Amino acid sequence: MTTTADAPTQETAPDGERAVRADFWFDPMCPWAWMTSRWMTEVAEHRPVDLHWHVMSLSVLNEGRDLPDGYRQLMDQAWRPVRVITAARLAHGEDVVKPLYDAIGTRLHPGGRKDDLRAVLAESLAEVGLPAELLDAADDDAHDEELRASHQRAIDLVGDEVGTPVVAVEGVAYFGPVVTPAPRGEDALRLWDGLVLMTQVPGFYELKRTRTQGPVLD
């Protein structure tokens, strides 16, 4: 589908139940977004969800902030994957976003290859069957306006004191959920059903507790 994030749809699932519009914003470099995306992928296989995938950018989010040198270097590199995905979407449509994210994220997170970004991006484009020349977008700001616009759509929904991922249900968005490991089976569906219910409560904004565990990757 190619509908925009700010225009909820009314699609119908095969069993006649109306599909819930959901939008997921991610930065491919973020392991927490990766965990949540695996949960959202599981949900979409078992619930009627009209799911759309969008990039947001930790590099954009952290512009102008005083960052430690190591994290600043990571943010400099983080432009590359989101630029390539943005270029791929503009040239080949929304349907390529999720498979390209899957290919990149599998190499970055379970694969642990964050120090070899150009190779990761080249291999991922080949896996998805996209032109190799899209790799040129990694170091080109030609599509940054579109990238920033996608990022801003998420920020407009949740505010700028958040990170990635952002999940919106019928236009009501939250940062998170932040989970580890990614829930599967009935746990995944219970979490989704709870999130849907929370979006239906006017004025509900936040739940939080301190993370005591890092990402547990498949």
CSV table of C-alpha atoms in Angstrom, one decimal:
chain,number,residue,atom,x,y,z
A,1,MET,CA,0.0,0.0,0.0
A,2,THR,CA,1.1,3.6,-0.5
A,3,THR,CA,-1.2,5.5,1.8
A,4,THR,CA,0.3,8.2,4.0
A,5,ALA,CA,0.7,8.0,7.8
A,6,ASP,CA,-1.8,10.7,8.5
A,7,ALA,CA,-4.6,9.2,6.5
A,8,PRO,CA,-6.1,6.2,8.4
A,9,THR,CA,-7.5,3.5,6.2
A,10,GLN,CA,-10.6,1.3,6.6
A,11,GLU,CA,-9.3,-2.0,5.0
A,12,THR,CA,-11.1,-5.2,5.7
A,13,ALA,CA,-9.4,-8.4,6.8
A,14,PRO,CA,-10.2,-11.7,5.0
A,15,ASP,CA,-12.6,-12.8,7.7
A,16,GLY,CA,-14.5,-9.5,7.4
A,17,GLU,CA,-13.1,-7.8,10.4
A,18,ARG,CA,-11.9,-4.3,9.8
A,19,ALA,CA,-8.1,-4.1,9.8
A,20,VAL,CA,-6.6,-1.7,12.3
A,21,ARG,CA,-4.3,0.9,10.7
A,22,ALA,CA,-0.9,0.8,12.3
A,23,ASP,CA,2.3,2.8,11.4
A,24,PHE,CA,5.8,1.9,12.6
A,25,TRP,CA,8.7,4.3,12.5
A,26,PHE,CA,12.2,2.9,12.9
A,27,ASP,CA,15.9,3.8,12.6
A,28,PRO,CA,17.6,0.7,11.2
A,29,MET,CA,20.6,1.2,13.5
A,30,CYS,CA,18.5,1.0,16.7
A,31,PRO,CA,18.5,-2.5,18.4
A,32,TRP,CA,15.4,-1.6,20.4
A,33,ALA,CA,13.5,-0.6,17.3
A,34,TRP,CA,14.6,-3.9,15.8
A,35,MET,CA,13.2,-5.9,18.8
A,36,THR,CA,9.9,-4.0,18.6
A,37,SER,CA,9.7,-4.6,14.8
A,38,ARG,CA,10.0,-8.3,15.3
A,39,TRP,CA,7.1,-8.2,17.7
A,40,MET,CA,5.0,-6.0,15.3
A,41,THR,CA,5.8,-8.5,12.5
A,42,GLU,CA,4.5,-11.3,14.6
A,43,VAL,CA,1.3,-9.4,15.4
A,44,ALA,CA,0.6,-8.7,11.8
A,45,GLU,CA,0.6,-12.4,11.1
A,46,HIS,CA,-2.2,-13.1,13.5
A,47,ARG,CA,-4.2,-9.9,13.8
A,48,PRO,CA,-6.0,-7.8,11.1
A,49,VAL,CA,-3.5,-5.0,10.9
A,50,ASP,CA,-3.0,-2.7,7.9
A,51,LEU,CA,0.7,-2.1,8.7
A,52,HIS,CA,2.9,0.6,7.2
A,53,TRP,CA,6.6,1.1,7.8
A,54,HIS,CA,8.4,4.4,7.9
A,55,VAL,CA,11.9,5.6,8.6
A,56,MET,CA,12.8,8.1,11.4
A,57,SER,CA,16.4,9.1,12.2
A,58,LEU,CA,18.4,9.1,15.3
A,59,SER,CA,20.9,11.3,13.5
A,60,VAL,CA,18.2,13.9,12.9
A,61,LEU,CA,16.9,13.5,16.5
A,62,ASN,CA,20.4,14.1,18.0
A,63,GLU,CA,21.3,17.1,15.8
A,64,GLY,CA,22.7,19.9,17.9
A,65,ARG,CA,23.0,17.8,21.0
A,66,ASP,CA,26.2,17.4,23.1
A,67,LEU,CA,27.0,13.8,22.6
A,68,PRO,CA,30.0,11.6,23.6
A,69,ASP,CA,32.5,11.2,20.8
A,70,GLY,CA,31.7,7.5,20.3
A,71,TYR,CA,28.0,8.1,20.0
A,72,ARG,CA,28.5,11.1,17.7
A,73,GLN,CA,30.5,8.8,15.4
A,74,LEU,CA,27.6,6.3,15.5
A,75,MET,CA,25.2,9.1,14.6
A,76,ASP,CA,27.4,10.1,11.7
A,77,GLN,CA,27.2,6.6,10.3
A,78,ALA,CA,23.5,6.2,11.1
A,79,TRP,CA,22.6,8.5,8.1
A,80,ARG,CA,23.5,5.8,5.7
A,81,PRO,CA,20.8,3.1,6.2
A,82,VAL,CA,17.9,5.6,6.5
A,83,ARG,CA,19.1,7.4,3.3
A,84,VAL,CA,19.3,4.1,1.4
A,85,ILE,CA,15.8,3.0,2.5
A,86,THR,CA,14.4,6.4,1.7
A,87,ALA,CA,15.9,6.4,-1.8
A,88,ALA,CA,14.6,2.8,-2.3
A,89,ARG,CA,11.1,3.8,-1.2
A,90,LEU,CA,11.0,6.9,-3.5
A,91,ALA,CA,12.2,4.9,-6.5
A,92,HIS,CA,10.4,1.6,-5.9
A,93,GLY,CA,7.4,2.3,-3.6
A,94,GLU,CA,6.5,1.6,0.0
A,95,ASP,CA,6.4,-2.2,-0.4
A,96,VAL,CA,10.2,-2.4,-0.4
A,97,VAL,CA,10.7,-0.7,3.0
A,98,LYS,CA,9.9,-3.7,5.2
A,99,PRO,CA,11.9,-6.3,3.3
A,100,LEU,CA,14.9,-3.9,3.0
A,101,TYR,CA,14.7,-3.1,6.7
A,102,ASP,CA,14.5,-6.9,7.5
A,103,ALA,CA,17.6,-7.5,5.4
A,104,ILE,CA,19.6,-4.6,6.9
A,105,GLY,CA,18.5,-5.2,10.4
A,106,THR,CA,19.2,-8.9,10.4
A,107,ARG,CA,22.8,-8.1,9.5
A,108,LEU,CA,23.2,-5.3,11.9
A,109,HIS,CA,21.6,-6.8,15.0
A,110,PRO,CA,21.6,-10.6,15.2
A,111,GLY,CA,24.6,-10.4,12.8
A,112,GLY,CA,26.5,-7.7,14.7
A,113,ARG,CA,27.9,-6.1,11.6
A,114,LYS,CA,27.6,-2.4,12.5
A,115,ASP,CA,31.2,-1.7,11.6
A,116,ASP,CA,30.7,-2.8,8.0
A,117,LEU,CA,27.8,-0.7,6.9
A,118,ARG,CA,28.5,-0.3,3.2
A,119,ALA,CA,28.8,-4.1,2.8
A,120,VAL,CA,25.7,-4.6,4.8
A,121,LEU,CA,23.7,-2.2,2.7
A,122,ALA,CA,25.1,-3.6,-0.6
A,123,GLU,CA,24.2,-7.2,0.5
A,124,SER,CA,20.8,-6.1,1.6
A,125,LEU,CA,19.9,-4.4,-1.6
A,126,ALA,CA,21.0,-7.5,-3.5
A,127,GLU,CA,18.9,-9.7,-1.3
A,128,VAL,CA,15.8,-7.7,-1.9
A,129,GLY,CA,16.5,-7.5,-5.6
A,130,LEU,CA,17.0,-3.7,-5.7
A,131,PRO,CA,19.5,-1.9,-7.9
A,132,ALA,CA,23.0,-1.7,-6.5
A,133,GLU,CA,23.3,2.0,-7.4
A,134,LEU,CA,20.9,2.8,-4.5
A,135,LEU,CA,24.0,2.4,-2.3
A,136,ASP,CA,25.1,5.8,-3.6
A,137,ALA,CA,22.3,7.3,-1.5
A,138,ALA,CA,24.2,6.3,1.7
A,139,ASP,CA,26.5,9.3,1.4
A,140,ASP,CA,24.3,11.7,-0.5
A,141,ASP,CA,21.9,14.2,1.1
A,142,ALA,CA,19.7,14.4,-2.0
A,143,HIS,CA,16.7,12.8,-0.3
A,144,ASP,CA,17.3,14.2,3.2
A,145,GLU,CA,14.3,16.5,2.9
A,146,GLU,CA,12.0,13.4,2.4
A,147,LEU,CA,13.8,11.6,5.2
A,148,ARG,CA,13.3,14.5,7.6
A,149,ALA,CA,9.7,14.8,6.6
A,150,SER,CA,9.1,11.1,7.5
A,151,HIS,CA,10.9,11.6,10.8
A,152,GLN,CA,8.9,14.7,11.5
A,153,ARG,CA,5.6,12.9,11.0
A,154,ALA,CA,6.5,10.6,13.9
A,155,ILE,CA,7.7,13.5,16.1
A,156,ASP,CA,4.5,15.4,15.4
A,157,LEU,CA,2.6,12.5,16.9
A,158,VAL,CA,4.7,11.9,20.0
A,159,GLY,CA,6.8,14.9,20.7
A,160,ASP,CA,10.6,15.4,20.6
A,161,GLU,CA,11.5,13.9,24.0
A,162,VAL,CA,11.4,10.3,22.6
A,163,GLY,CA,13.4,8.0,20.3
A,164,THR,CA,12.8,5.1,18.0
A,165,PRO,CA,10.6,3.1,17.6
A,166,VAL,CA,7.3,5.0,17.3
A,167,VAL,CA,4.1,2.9,16.9
A,168,ALA,CA,0.8,4.6,15.9
A,169,VAL,CA,-2.6,2.9,16.0
A,170,GLU,CA,-5.3,4.6,14.1
A,171,GLY,CA,-3.3,7.8,14.4
A,172,VAL,CA,-2.6,7.6,18.1
A,173,ALA,CA,1.1,7.1,18.7
A,174,TYR,CA,3.5,6.2,21.4
A,175,PHE,CA,7.3,5.8,21.7
A,176,GLY,CA,7.8,2.1,22.1
A,177,PRO,CA,6.9,-0.4,23.3
A,178,VAL,CA,10.5,-1.2,24.4
A,179,VAL,CA,10.7,-4.9,24.9
A,180,THR,CA,13.4,-7.6,25.2
A,181,PRO,CA,13.3,-10.2,24.0
A,182,ALA,CA,10.7,-9.7,21.3
A,183,PRO,CA,7.4,-11.3,22.5
A,184,ARG,CA,6.2,-14.2,20.5
A,185,GLY,CA,2.9,-16.1,20.2
A,186,GLU,CA,0.2,-15.2,22.7
A,187,ASP,CA,2.5,-12.8,24.6
A,188,ALA,CA,2.9,-10.8,21.4
A,189,LEU,CA,-0.8,-10.7,20.8
A,190,ARG,CA,-1.7,-9.7,24.4
A,191,LEU,CA,0.8,-6.8,24.2
A,192,TRP,CA,-0.8,-5.6,21.0
A,193,ASP,CA,-4.3,-5.9,22.3
A,194,GLY,CA,-3.3,-3.9,25.4
A,195,LEU,CA,-1.7,-1.2,23.2
A,196,VAL,CA,-4.8,-0.9,21.1
A,197,LEU,CA,-6.9,-0.5,24.2
A,198,MET,CA,-4.5,2.2,25.6
A,199,THR,CA,-4.9,4.2,22.4
A,200,GLN,CA,-8.6,4.4,23.0
A,201,VAL,CA,-8.3,6.1,26.3
A,202,PRO,CA,-8.3,9.9,25.8
A,203,GLY,CA,-5.5,11.6,27.7
A,204,PHE,CA,-3.3,8.5,28.3
A,205,TYR,CA,0.3,9.5,27.7
A,206,GLU,CA,2.9,7.4,29.5
A,207,LEU,CA,4.0,4.3,31.3
A,208,LYS,CA,7.6,3.7,32.1
A,209,ARG,CA,10.1,1.6,34.2
A,210,THR,CA,13.8,1.5,34.2
A,211,ARG,CA,15.4,-1.0,31.8
A,212,THR,CA,17.4,-3.7,33.6
A,213,GLN,CA,18.3,-5.8,30.6
A,214,GLY,CA,19.8,-5.1,27.2
A,215,PRO,CA,18.5,-6.3,23.8
A,216,VAL,CA,18.1,-10.1,23.6
A,217,LEU,CA,18.5,-10.7,19.9
A,218,ASP,CA,17.2,-13.8,18.1
